[in-house]
């Protein structure tokens, strides 16, 4: 099957993106050209440190759509997109993040429009629309959970899922709604084998209406595909590995979810397994990673049922 490089649903041979998907991401119906080569990105990313509000270790750069909307250009300030190219450390991270974000969307996690894109040298990169920028460049305030917890960035791994729940219940404008959204993301993190959801990968975003909400999800990927025994970044009920059903239900209680609601969230993830596998099959991951990802979501979903 030929799959769209944005939504991963079927597409006629010959096209790379659905026009609707292009409109959603770029606001135009023709894929913009991108004037960036992988080889130059490292220097660019380094030059950007200090110029943008992007932090994080993986290389990434900020892009904007040029006035004629046909090319994506590197933007020191005010870029509406984030580009994450192939990394030197691990293979296929862009493909991994892209499919994981699409699985997240399938299970009702809010996420920004995203796609894979081919750079000038033929390599694949992940591109995502910024959710903290309004048209015209105005910026929405974003506070990550490291900041909310009063911790230094270097301490982003010293936390727990329970701490995240506390922060949401304390600072979100609609605490109960967002604690339920948080629980879904935390459970998703386990289901998809993500060992890098540290405190800086969760944020509250201040909307134009002044309300603080859990931001759309970002940086979701399956680190287990590249680090086989990877554990959770934040503990659940004091543990980072083999988090069983009971611990998830306890966490749900800390998020102030009723047991029936918690059960429903876990069931919804479990019931999405076949669809997740369809997305994995349609993804641009190499065959061995597809097989590993398939097994992972099957196994972890089955463990929740027990
Ligand atoms: N779509 C987005 N819109 C707005 N801000 C974003 C978006 N995606 C990421 N960010 C911000 O940029 C920061 C870095 O992005 P991201 O976490 O994806 O990169 P990373 O290099 O994988 O980070 P790390 O490996 O340190 O966790 C995030 O912590 C978040 O504050
Ligand atoms: Mg991150
Ligand atoms: Zn599509």
mmCIF file of C-alpha atoms and ligand atoms in Angstrom:
data_model
loop_
_atom_site.group_PDB
_atom_site.id
_atom_site.type_symbol
_atom_site.label_atom_id
_atom_site.label_comp_id
_atom_site.label_asym_id
_atom_site.label_seq_id
_atom_site.Cartn_x
_atom_site.Cartn_y
_atom_site.Cartn_z
ATOM 1 C CA UNK A 1 0.000 0.000 0.000
ATOM 2 C CA UNK A 2 1.113 3.524 -0.751
ATOM 3 C CA UNK A 3 0.649 5.676 2.362
ATOM 4 C CA UNK A 4 0.416 9.444 2.782
ATOM 5 C CA UNK A 5 3.542 10.834 4.478
ATOM 6 C CA UNK A 6 1.348 12.899 6.769
ATOM 7 C CA UNK A 7 -1.649 10.795 7.906
ATOM 8 C CA UNK A 8 -0.299 7.335 6.885
ATOM 9 C CA UNK A 9 -3.627 6.457 5.266
ATOM 10 C CA UNK A 10 -3.822 5.011 1.751
ATOM 11 C CA UNK A 11 -3.072 7.362 -1.135
ATOM 12 C CA UNK A 12 -2.986 6.942 -4.925
ATOM 13 C CA UNK A 13 0.374 5.862 -6.249
ATOM 14 C CA UNK A 14 2.318 8.874 -7.436
ATOM 15 C CA UNK A 15 1.188 11.283 -4.705
ATOM 16 C CA UNK A 16 3.040 11.659 -1.459
ATOM 17 C CA UNK A 17 0.513 13.648 0.589
ATOM 18 C CA UNK A 18 -3.263 14.106 0.536
ATOM 19 C CA UNK A 19 -4.151 17.692 -0.368
ATOM 20 C CA UNK A 20 -6.190 17.914 2.838
ATOM 21 C CA UNK A 21 -3.149 16.852 4.854
ATOM 22 C CA UNK A 22 -0.976 19.495 3.165
ATOM 23 C CA UNK A 23 -3.589 22.138 3.835
ATOM 24 C CA UNK A 24 -3.746 21.155 7.488
ATOM 25 C CA UNK A 25 0.026 21.347 7.956
ATOM 26 C CA UNK A 26 1.150 24.114 5.613
ATOM 27 C CA UNK A 27 -2.062 25.882 4.623
ATOM 28 C CA UNK A 28 -1.314 25.207 0.939
ATOM 29 C CA UNK A 29 -2.176 22.286 -1.315
ATOM 30 C CA UNK A 30 1.224 21.765 -2.909
ATOM 31 C CA UNK A 31 4.115 20.389 -0.839
ATOM 32 C CA UNK A 32 6.670 23.158 -0.295
ATOM 33 C CA UNK A 33 10.264 22.524 -1.312
ATOM 34 C CA UNK A 34 12.764 22.489 1.486
ATOM 35 C CA UNK A 35 16.069 24.185 1.082
ATOM 36 C CA UNK A 36 17.986 22.234 3.715
ATOM 37 C CA UNK A 37 20.587 19.470 3.595
ATOM 38 C CA UNK A 38 21.263 17.098 6.446
ATOM 39 C CA UNK A 39 24.981 17.835 6.280
ATOM 40 C CA UNK A 40 24.431 21.513 7.015
ATOM 41 C CA UNK A 41 21.869 21.017 9.744
ATOM 42 C CA UNK A 42 24.255 20.366 12.557
ATOM 43 C CA UNK A 43 25.989 23.702 12.093
ATOM 44 C CA UNK A 44 22.637 25.397 11.728
ATOM 45 C CA UNK A 45 21.245 23.823 14.862
ATOM 46 C CA UNK A 46 24.312 24.911 16.817
ATOM 47 C CA UNK A 47 24.056 28.430 15.457
ATOM 48 C CA UNK A 48 20.457 28.523 16.606
ATOM 49 C CA UNK A 49 21.171 27.710 20.211
ATOM 50 C CA UNK A 50 20.386 30.908 22.016
ATOM 51 C CA UNK A 51 18.319 32.245 19.140
ATOM 52 C CA UNK A 52 15.230 30.145 19.580
ATOM 53 C CA UNK A 53 13.262 28.894 22.513
ATOM 54 C CA UNK A 54 13.815 25.277 21.416
ATOM 55 C CA UNK A 55 15.688 23.231 23.919
ATOM 56 C CA UNK A 56 16.511 19.552 23.905
ATOM 57 C CA UNK A 57 19.451 17.471 22.921
ATOM 58 C CA UNK A 58 18.380 16.078 19.594
ATOM 59 C CA UNK A 59 19.160 18.416 16.715
ATOM 60 C CA UNK A 60 16.210 20.367 15.514
ATOM 61 C CA UNK A 61 15.692 23.587 13.671
ATOM 62 C CA UNK A 62 12.978 26.120 13.295
ATOM 63 C CA UNK A 63 11.459 26.684 9.833
ATOM 64 C CA UNK A 64 9.077 29.126 8.250
ATOM 65 C CA UNK A 65 7.119 29.065 5.034
ATOM 66 C CA UNK A 66 8.405 31.769 2.673
ATOM 67 C CA UNK A 67 5.992 34.484 1.604
ATOM 68 C CA UNK A 68 5.155 32.742 -1.681
ATOM 69 C CA UNK A 69 4.400 29.563 0.371
ATOM 70 C CA UNK A 70 6.444 27.358 -1.927
ATOM 71 C CA UNK A 71 9.620 26.919 0.116
ATOM 72 C CA UNK A 72 10.433 26.181 3.727
ATOM 73 C CA UNK A 73 13.299 28.273 5.017
ATOM 74 C CA UNK A 74 15.389 28.196 8.149
ATOM 75 C CA UNK A 75 14.058 30.778 10.618
ATOM 76 C CA UNK A 76 16.089 32.221 13.479
ATOM 77 C CA UNK A 77 12.949 33.813 14.910
ATOM 78 C CA UNK A 78 9.258 33.244 14.544
ATOM 79 C CA UNK A 79 9.335 29.922 12.662
ATOM 80 C CA UNK A 80 5.989 28.141 12.599
ATOM 81 C CA UNK A 81 7.520 24.670 12.177
ATOM 82 C CA UNK A 82 10.043 22.453 13.913
ATOM 83 C CA UNK A 83 12.161 20.088 11.824
ATOM 84 C CA UNK A 84 13.820 17.042 13.390
ATOM 85 C CA UNK A 85 16.207 15.349 10.942
ATOM 86 C CA UNK A 86 17.928 11.969 11.203
ATOM 87 C CA UNK A 87 20.174 11.750 14.267
ATOM 88 C CA UNK A 88 23.699 10.395 14.503
ATOM 89 C CA UNK A 89 22.862 8.512 17.676
ATOM 90 C CA UNK A 90 19.958 6.214 16.687
ATOM 91 C CA UNK A 91 18.422 5.133 13.387
ATOM 92 C CA UNK A 92 15.008 6.177 12.036
ATOM 93 C CA UNK A 93 13.973 8.557 14.826
ATOM 94 C CA UNK A 94 11.945 10.804 12.475
ATOM 95 C CA UNK A 95 9.962 7.810 11.144
ATOM 96 C CA UNK A 96 9.566 6.534 14.718
ATOM 97 C CA UNK A 97 8.266 9.846 16.079
ATOM 98 C CA UNK A 98 5.958 10.335 13.106
ATOM 99 C CA UNK A 99 4.174 6.986 13.408
ATOM 100 C CA UNK A 100 3.979 7.285 17.197
ATOM 101 C CA UNK A 101 2.314 10.706 16.922
ATOM 102 C CA UNK A 102 -0.208 9.238 14.467
ATOM 103 C CA UNK A 103 -0.991 6.382 16.854
ATOM 104 C CA UNK A 104 -1.461 9.008 19.581
ATOM 105 C CA UNK A 105 -3.942 10.837 17.386
ATOM 106 C CA UNK A 106 -5.843 7.576 16.832
ATOM 107 C CA UNK A 107 -6.332 7.134 20.590
ATOM 108 C CA UNK A 108 -7.607 10.660 21.119
ATOM 109 C CA UNK A 109 -4.438 12.421 22.261
ATOM 110 C CA UNK A 110 -4.316 16.026 21.060
ATOM 111 C CA UNK A 111 -1.335 16.511 18.759
ATOM 112 C CA UNK A 112 -0.189 19.141 16.267
ATOM 113 C CA UNK A 113 -0.207 18.521 12.489
ATOM 114 C CA UNK A 114 2.941 16.636 11.495
ATOM 115 C CA UNK A 115 4.506 14.753 8.571
ATOM 116 C CA UNK A 116 7.667 13.289 7.162
ATOM 117 C CA UNK A 117 9.481 15.325 4.545
ATOM 118 C CA UNK A 118 12.391 14.577 2.227
ATOM 119 C CA UNK A 119 15.425 16.829 2.532
ATOM 120 C CA UNK A 120 17.568 17.854 -0.444
ATOM 121 C CA UNK A 121 19.974 14.945 0.165
ATOM 122 C CA UNK A 122 17.108 12.418 0.114
ATOM 123 C CA UNK A 123 17.045 11.803 3.878
ATOM 124 C CA UNK A 124 13.760 11.842 5.815
ATOM 125 C CA UNK A 125 13.012 14.381 8.502
ATOM 126 C CA UNK A 126 10.046 14.873 10.846
ATOM 127 C CA UNK A 127 8.247 18.188 10.596
ATOM 128 C CA UNK A 128 5.664 19.443 13.069
ATOM 129 C CA UNK A 129 3.661 22.639 13.320
ATOM 130 C CA UNK A 130 4.312 24.710 16.430
ATOM 131 C CA UNK A 131 1.295 24.914 18.714
ATOM 132 C CA UNK A 132 2.691 27.856 20.674
ATOM 133 C CA UNK A 133 2.688 30.291 17.738
ATOM 134 C CA UNK A 134 -0.285 32.106 16.280
ATOM 135 C CA UNK A 135 -0.423 33.296 12.673
ATOM 136 C CA UNK A 136 1.434 36.578 12.673
ATOM 137 C CA UNK A 137 4.059 35.202 15.018
ATOM 138 C CA UNK A 138 2.509 35.922 18.397
ATOM 139 C CA UNK A 139 3.686 33.417 20.978
ATOM 140 C CA UNK A 140 1.617 31.597 23.569
ATOM 141 C CA UNK A 141 3.143 31.065 26.973
ATOM 142 C CA UNK A 142 4.281 27.494 27.633
ATOM 143 C CA UNK A 143 5.486 26.167 30.990
ATOM 144 C CA UNK A 144 7.003 22.704 31.031
ATOM 145 C CA UNK A 145 6.621 20.465 34.072
ATOM 146 C CA UNK A 146 10.265 20.907 35.034
ATOM 147 C CA UNK A 147 9.636 24.637 35.381
ATOM 148 C CA UNK A 148 6.294 24.079 37.145
ATOM 149 C CA UNK A 149 7.976 21.756 39.639
ATOM 150 C CA UNK A 150 10.674 24.376 40.280
ATOM 151 C CA UNK A 151 13.416 22.020 39.082
ATOM 152 C CA UNK A 152 16.480 22.795 36.987
ATOM 153 C CA UNK A 153 16.437 21.417 33.402
ATOM 154 C CA UNK A 154 19.168 18.919 34.284
ATOM 155 C CA UNK A 155 16.758 17.347 36.780
ATOM 156 C CA UNK A 156 14.147 16.551 34.133
ATOM 157 C CA UNK A 157 14.405 12.796 34.816
ATOM 158 C CA UNK A 158 13.961 13.179 38.576
ATOM 159 C CA UNK A 159 10.208 13.025 38.785
ATOM 160 C CA UNK A 160 7.277 10.697 38.657
ATOM 161 C CA UNK A 161 3.928 10.306 36.949
ATOM 162 C CA UNK A 162 2.346 11.186 40.304
ATOM 163 C CA UNK A 163 4.236 14.501 40.333
ATOM 164 C CA UNK A 164 2.855 15.260 36.846
ATOM 165 C CA UNK A 165 -0.655 14.546 38.128
ATOM 166 C CA UNK A 166 -0.139 16.897 41.062
ATOM 167 C CA UNK A 167 1.118 19.685 38.808
ATOM 168 C CA UNK A 168 -1.884 19.384 36.495
ATOM 169 C CA UNK A 169 -4.362 19.290 39.392
ATOM 170 C CA UNK A 170 -2.720 22.346 40.867
ATOM 171 C CA UNK A 171 -2.052 24.550 37.838
ATOM 172 C CA UNK A 172 -4.406 23.593 34.993
ATOM 173 C CA UNK A 173 -7.507 25.766 34.601
ATOM 174 C CA UNK A 174 -9.715 22.678 34.157
ATOM 175 C CA UNK A 175 -7.809 20.278 36.416
ATOM 176 C CA UNK A 176 -10.075 17.241 36.208
ATOM 177 C CA UNK A 177 -10.351 17.349 32.422
ATOM 178 C CA UNK A 178 -6.591 17.731 31.992
ATOM 179 C CA UNK A 179 -5.689 15.122 34.605
ATOM 180 C CA UNK A 180 -7.671 12.625 32.536
ATOM 181 C CA UNK A 181 -5.848 13.781 29.372
ATOM 182 C CA UNK A 182 -2.550 13.422 31.230
ATOM 183 C CA UNK A 183 -3.396 9.887 32.346
ATOM 184 C CA UNK A 184 -4.059 8.899 28.735
ATOM 185 C CA UNK A 185 -0.681 10.270 27.622
ATOM 186 C CA UNK A 186 1.149 8.561 30.499
ATOM 187 C CA UNK A 187 -0.482 5.207 29.737
ATOM 188 C CA UNK A 188 0.288 5.724 26.036
ATOM 189 C CA UNK A 189 3.927 6.340 26.944
ATOM 190 C CA UNK A 190 4.126 2.903 28.523
ATOM 191 C CA UNK A 191 2.122 1.175 25.786
ATOM 192 C CA UNK A 192 4.426 2.491 23.037
ATOM 193 C CA UNK A 193 7.675 1.845 24.931
ATOM 194 C CA UNK A 194 8.721 5.459 25.384
ATOM 195 C CA UNK A 195 11.605 5.874 27.830
ATOM 196 C CA UNK A 196 12.135 9.547 27.205
ATOM 197 C CA UNK A 197 8.982 11.226 28.533
ATOM 198 C CA UNK A 198 10.733 13.340 31.133
ATOM 199 C CA UNK A 199 9.401 16.469 32.824
ATOM 200 C CA UNK A 200 10.293 18.748 29.904
ATOM 201 C CA UNK A 201 8.179 16.678 27.547
ATOM 202 C CA UNK A 202 4.959 17.759 29.286
ATOM 203 C CA UNK A 203 3.738 21.358 29.319
ATOM 204 C CA UNK A 204 0.859 23.594 30.156
ATOM 205 C CA UNK A 205 -0.004 26.071 27.430
ATOM 206 C CA UNK A 206 -1.749 29.368 28.139
ATOM 207 C CA UNK A 207 -4.456 29.833 25.527
ATOM 208 C CA UNK A 208 -5.580 33.163 24.092
ATOM 209 C CA UNK A 209 -8.461 32.941 26.539
ATOM 210 C CA UNK A 210 -5.993 32.928 29.441
ATOM 211 C CA UNK A 211 -6.749 29.293 30.341
ATOM 212 C CA UNK A 212 -3.869 26.936 31.166
ATOM 213 C CA UNK A 213 -4.316 23.564 29.470
ATOM 214 C CA UNK A 214 -2.147 20.505 28.984
ATOM 215 C CA UNK A 215 -0.445 21.291 25.674
ATOM 216 C CA UNK A 216 -0.794 19.115 22.582
ATOM 217 C CA UNK A 217 1.576 16.152 22.818
ATOM 218 C CA UNK A 218 5.140 16.337 21.474
ATOM 219 C CA UNK A 219 8.295 14.196 21.406
ATOM 220 C CA UNK A 220 6.356 10.906 21.476
ATOM 221 C CA UNK A 221 8.384 7.985 20.142
ATOM 222 C CA UNK A 222 9.215 4.374 20.932
ATOM 223 C CA UNK A 223 12.705 4.405 22.414
ATOM 224 C CA UNK A 224 12.413 0.632 23.023
ATOM 225 C CA UNK A 225 12.879 0.161 19.263
ATOM 226 C CA UNK A 226 16.422 1.498 19.572
ATOM 227 C CA UNK A 227 17.240 0.724 23.236
ATOM 228 C CA UNK A 228 15.645 -2.673 23.799
ATOM 229 C CA UNK A 229 15.447 -2.602 27.604
ATOM 230 C CA UNK A 230 14.583 1.060 27.927
ATOM 231 C CA UNK A 231 12.512 1.853 31.000
ATOM 232 C CA UNK A 232 10.094 4.697 31.639
ATOM 233 C CA UNK A 233 11.658 8.119 32.229
ATOM 234 C CA UNK A 234 9.261 8.884 35.087
ATOM 235 C CA UNK A 235 8.257 6.248 37.624
ATOM 236 C CA UNK A 236 4.683 5.042 38.094
ATOM 237 C CA UNK A 237 3.944 3.789 41.603
ATOM 238 C CA UNK A 238 7.690 3.795 42.313
ATOM 239 C CA UNK A 239 8.724 1.681 39.322
ATOM 240 C CA UNK A 240 9.933 2.355 35.792
ATOM 241 C CA UNK A 241 9.582 -1.133 34.382
ATOM 242 C CA UNK A 242 6.827 -3.737 34.133
ATOM 243 C CA UNK A 243 4.184 -1.278 35.234
ATOM 244 C CA UNK A 244 1.170 -3.526 35.677
ATOM 245 C CA UNK A 245 -2.530 -2.826 35.590
ATOM 246 C CA UNK A 246 -2.829 -2.204 39.340
ATOM 247 C CA UNK A 247 -0.205 0.559 39.257
ATOM 248 C CA UNK A 248 -2.018 2.257 36.372
ATOM 249 C CA UNK A 249 -5.297 2.168 38.275
ATOM 250 C CA UNK A 250 -3.569 3.631 41.350
ATOM 251 C CA UNK A 251 -2.110 6.388 39.207
ATOM 252 C CA UNK A 252 -5.557 7.062 37.750
ATOM 253 C CA UNK A 253 -6.850 7.537 41.294
ATOM 254 C CA UNK A 254 -4.081 10.087 41.901
ATOM 255 C CA UNK A 255 -5.299 11.829 38.746
ATOM 256 C CA UNK A 256 -8.749 11.835 40.410
ATOM 257 C CA UNK A 257 -10.250 9.572 37.773
ATOM 258 C CA UNK A 258 -13.104 7.312 38.763
ATOM 259 C CA UNK A 259 -12.174 3.618 38.392
ATOM 260 C CA UNK A 260 -14.670 3.170 35.519
ATOM 261 C CA UNK A 261 -13.112 6.083 33.662
ATOM 262 C CA UNK A 262 -9.597 4.719 34.193
ATOM 263 C CA UNK A 263 -10.701 1.302 32.944
ATOM 264 C CA UNK A 264 -12.242 2.945 29.909
ATOM 265 C CA UNK A 265 -9.045 4.809 29.019
ATOM 266 C CA UNK A 266 -6.979 1.607 29.243
ATOM 267 C CA UNK A 267 -9.592 -0.283 27.235
ATOM 268 C CA UNK A 268 -9.605 2.392 24.533
ATOM 269 C CA UNK A 269 -5.848 2.068 24.115
ATOM 270 C CA UNK A 270 -6.087 -1.721 24.090
ATOM 271 C CA UNK A 271 -8.910 -1.675 21.536
ATOM 272 C CA UNK A 272 -6.804 0.533 19.266
ATOM 273 C CA UNK A 273 -4.100 -2.128 18.927
ATOM 274 C CA UNK A 274 -5.177 -3.336 15.469
ATOM 275 C CA UNK A 275 -5.362 0.229 14.178
ATOM 276 C CA UNK A 276 -1.971 0.991 15.711
ATOM 277 C CA UNK A 277 -0.546 -2.011 13.880
ATOM 278 C CA UNK A 278 -2.092 -0.804 10.610
ATOM 279 C CA UNK A 279 -0.350 2.552 11.120
ATOM 280 C CA UNK A 280 2.935 0.815 11.964
ATOM 281 C CA UNK A 281 2.655 -1.244 8.750
ATOM 282 C CA UNK A 282 1.957 1.914 6.728
ATOM 283 C CA UNK A 283 4.831 3.806 8.372
ATOM 284 C CA UNK A 284 8.235 4.428 6.854
ATOM 285 C CA UNK A 285 10.072 2.490 9.564
ATOM 286 C CA UNK A 286 12.381 -0.316 8.353
ATOM 287 C CA UNK A 287 10.871 -3.828 8.431
ATOM 288 C CA UNK A 288 12.685 -5.002 11.590
ATOM 289 C CA UNK A 289 11.489 -1.989 13.585
ATOM 290 C CA UNK A 290 7.939 -2.451 12.312
ATOM 291 C CA UNK A 291 8.013 -6.048 13.555
ATOM 292 C CA UNK A 292 9.380 -5.019 16.962
ATOM 293 C CA UNK A 293 6.829 -2.213 17.326
ATOM 294 C CA UNK A 294 3.959 -4.553 16.409
ATOM 295 C CA UNK A 295 5.011 -7.069 19.048
ATOM 296 C CA UNK A 296 5.451 -4.380 21.663
ATOM 297 C CA UNK A 297 1.990 -2.843 21.356
ATOM 298 C CA UNK A 298 0.396 -6.293 21.187
ATOM 299 C CA UNK A 299 2.190 -7.540 24.299
ATOM 300 C CA UNK A 300 1.626 -4.449 26.407
ATOM 301 C CA UNK A 301 -2.041 -4.199 25.437
ATOM 302 C CA UNK A 302 -2.528 -7.861 26.355
ATOM 303 C CA UNK A 303 -0.846 -7.309 29.729
ATOM 304 C CA UNK A 304 -3.394 -4.566 30.538
ATOM 305 C CA UNK A 305 -6.233 -6.990 30.036
ATOM 306 C CA UNK A 306 -5.006 -9.225 32.839
HETATM 307 N N1 LIG B 1 4.874 21.248 18.083
HETATM 308 C C1 LIG B 1 5.460 22.020 19.011
HETATM 309 N N2 LIG B 1 5.012 23.270 19.240
HETATM 310 C C2 LIG B 1 5.593 24.058 20.169
HETATM 311 N N3 LIG B 1 6.633 23.707 20.911
HETATM 312 C C3 LIG B 1 7.141 22.477 20.739
HETATM 313 C C4 LIG B 1 6.576 21.569 19.790
HETATM 314 N N4 LIG B 1 7.305 20.414 19.825
HETATM 315 C C5 LIG B 1 8.249 20.615 20.747
HETATM 316 N N5 LIG B 1 8.169 21.839 21.308
HETATM 317 C C6 LIG B 1 9.045 22.456 22.325
HETATM 318 O O1 LIG B 1 10.386 22.255 21.940
HETATM 319 C C7 LIG B 1 11.097 21.495 22.902
HETATM 320 C C8 LIG B 1 11.967 20.462 22.219
HETATM 321 O O2 LIG B 1 11.187 19.616 21.390
HETATM 322 P P1 LIG B 1 11.276 18.034 21.520
HETATM 323 O O3 LIG B 1 10.989 17.639 22.907
HETATM 324 O O4 LIG B 1 10.407 17.464 20.441
HETATM 325 O O5 LIG B 1 12.797 17.821 21.140
HETATM 326 P P2 LIG B 1 13.888 16.777 21.639
HETATM 327 O O6 LIG B 1 15.155 17.265 21.109
HETATM 328 O O7 LIG B 1 13.448 15.425 21.273
HETATM 329 O O8 LIG B 1 13.901 16.950 23.198
HETATM 330 P P3 LIG B 1 14.577 16.000 24.321
HETATM 331 O O9 LIG B 1 15.312 14.908 23.644
HETATM 332 O O10 LIG B 1 15.433 16.912 25.115
HETATM 333 O O11 LIG B 1 13.387 15.541 25.088
HETATM 334 C C9 LIG B 1 10.026 20.849 23.764
HETATM 335 O O12 LIG B 1 10.469 20.639 25.064
HETATM 336 C C10 LIG B 1 8.876 21.828 23.695
HETATM 337 O O13 LIG B 1 9.035 22.846 24.666
HETATM 338 MG MG1 LIG B 2 11.844 16.684 24.345
HETATM 339 ZN ZN1 LIG B 3 -2.880 12.167 4.367
#
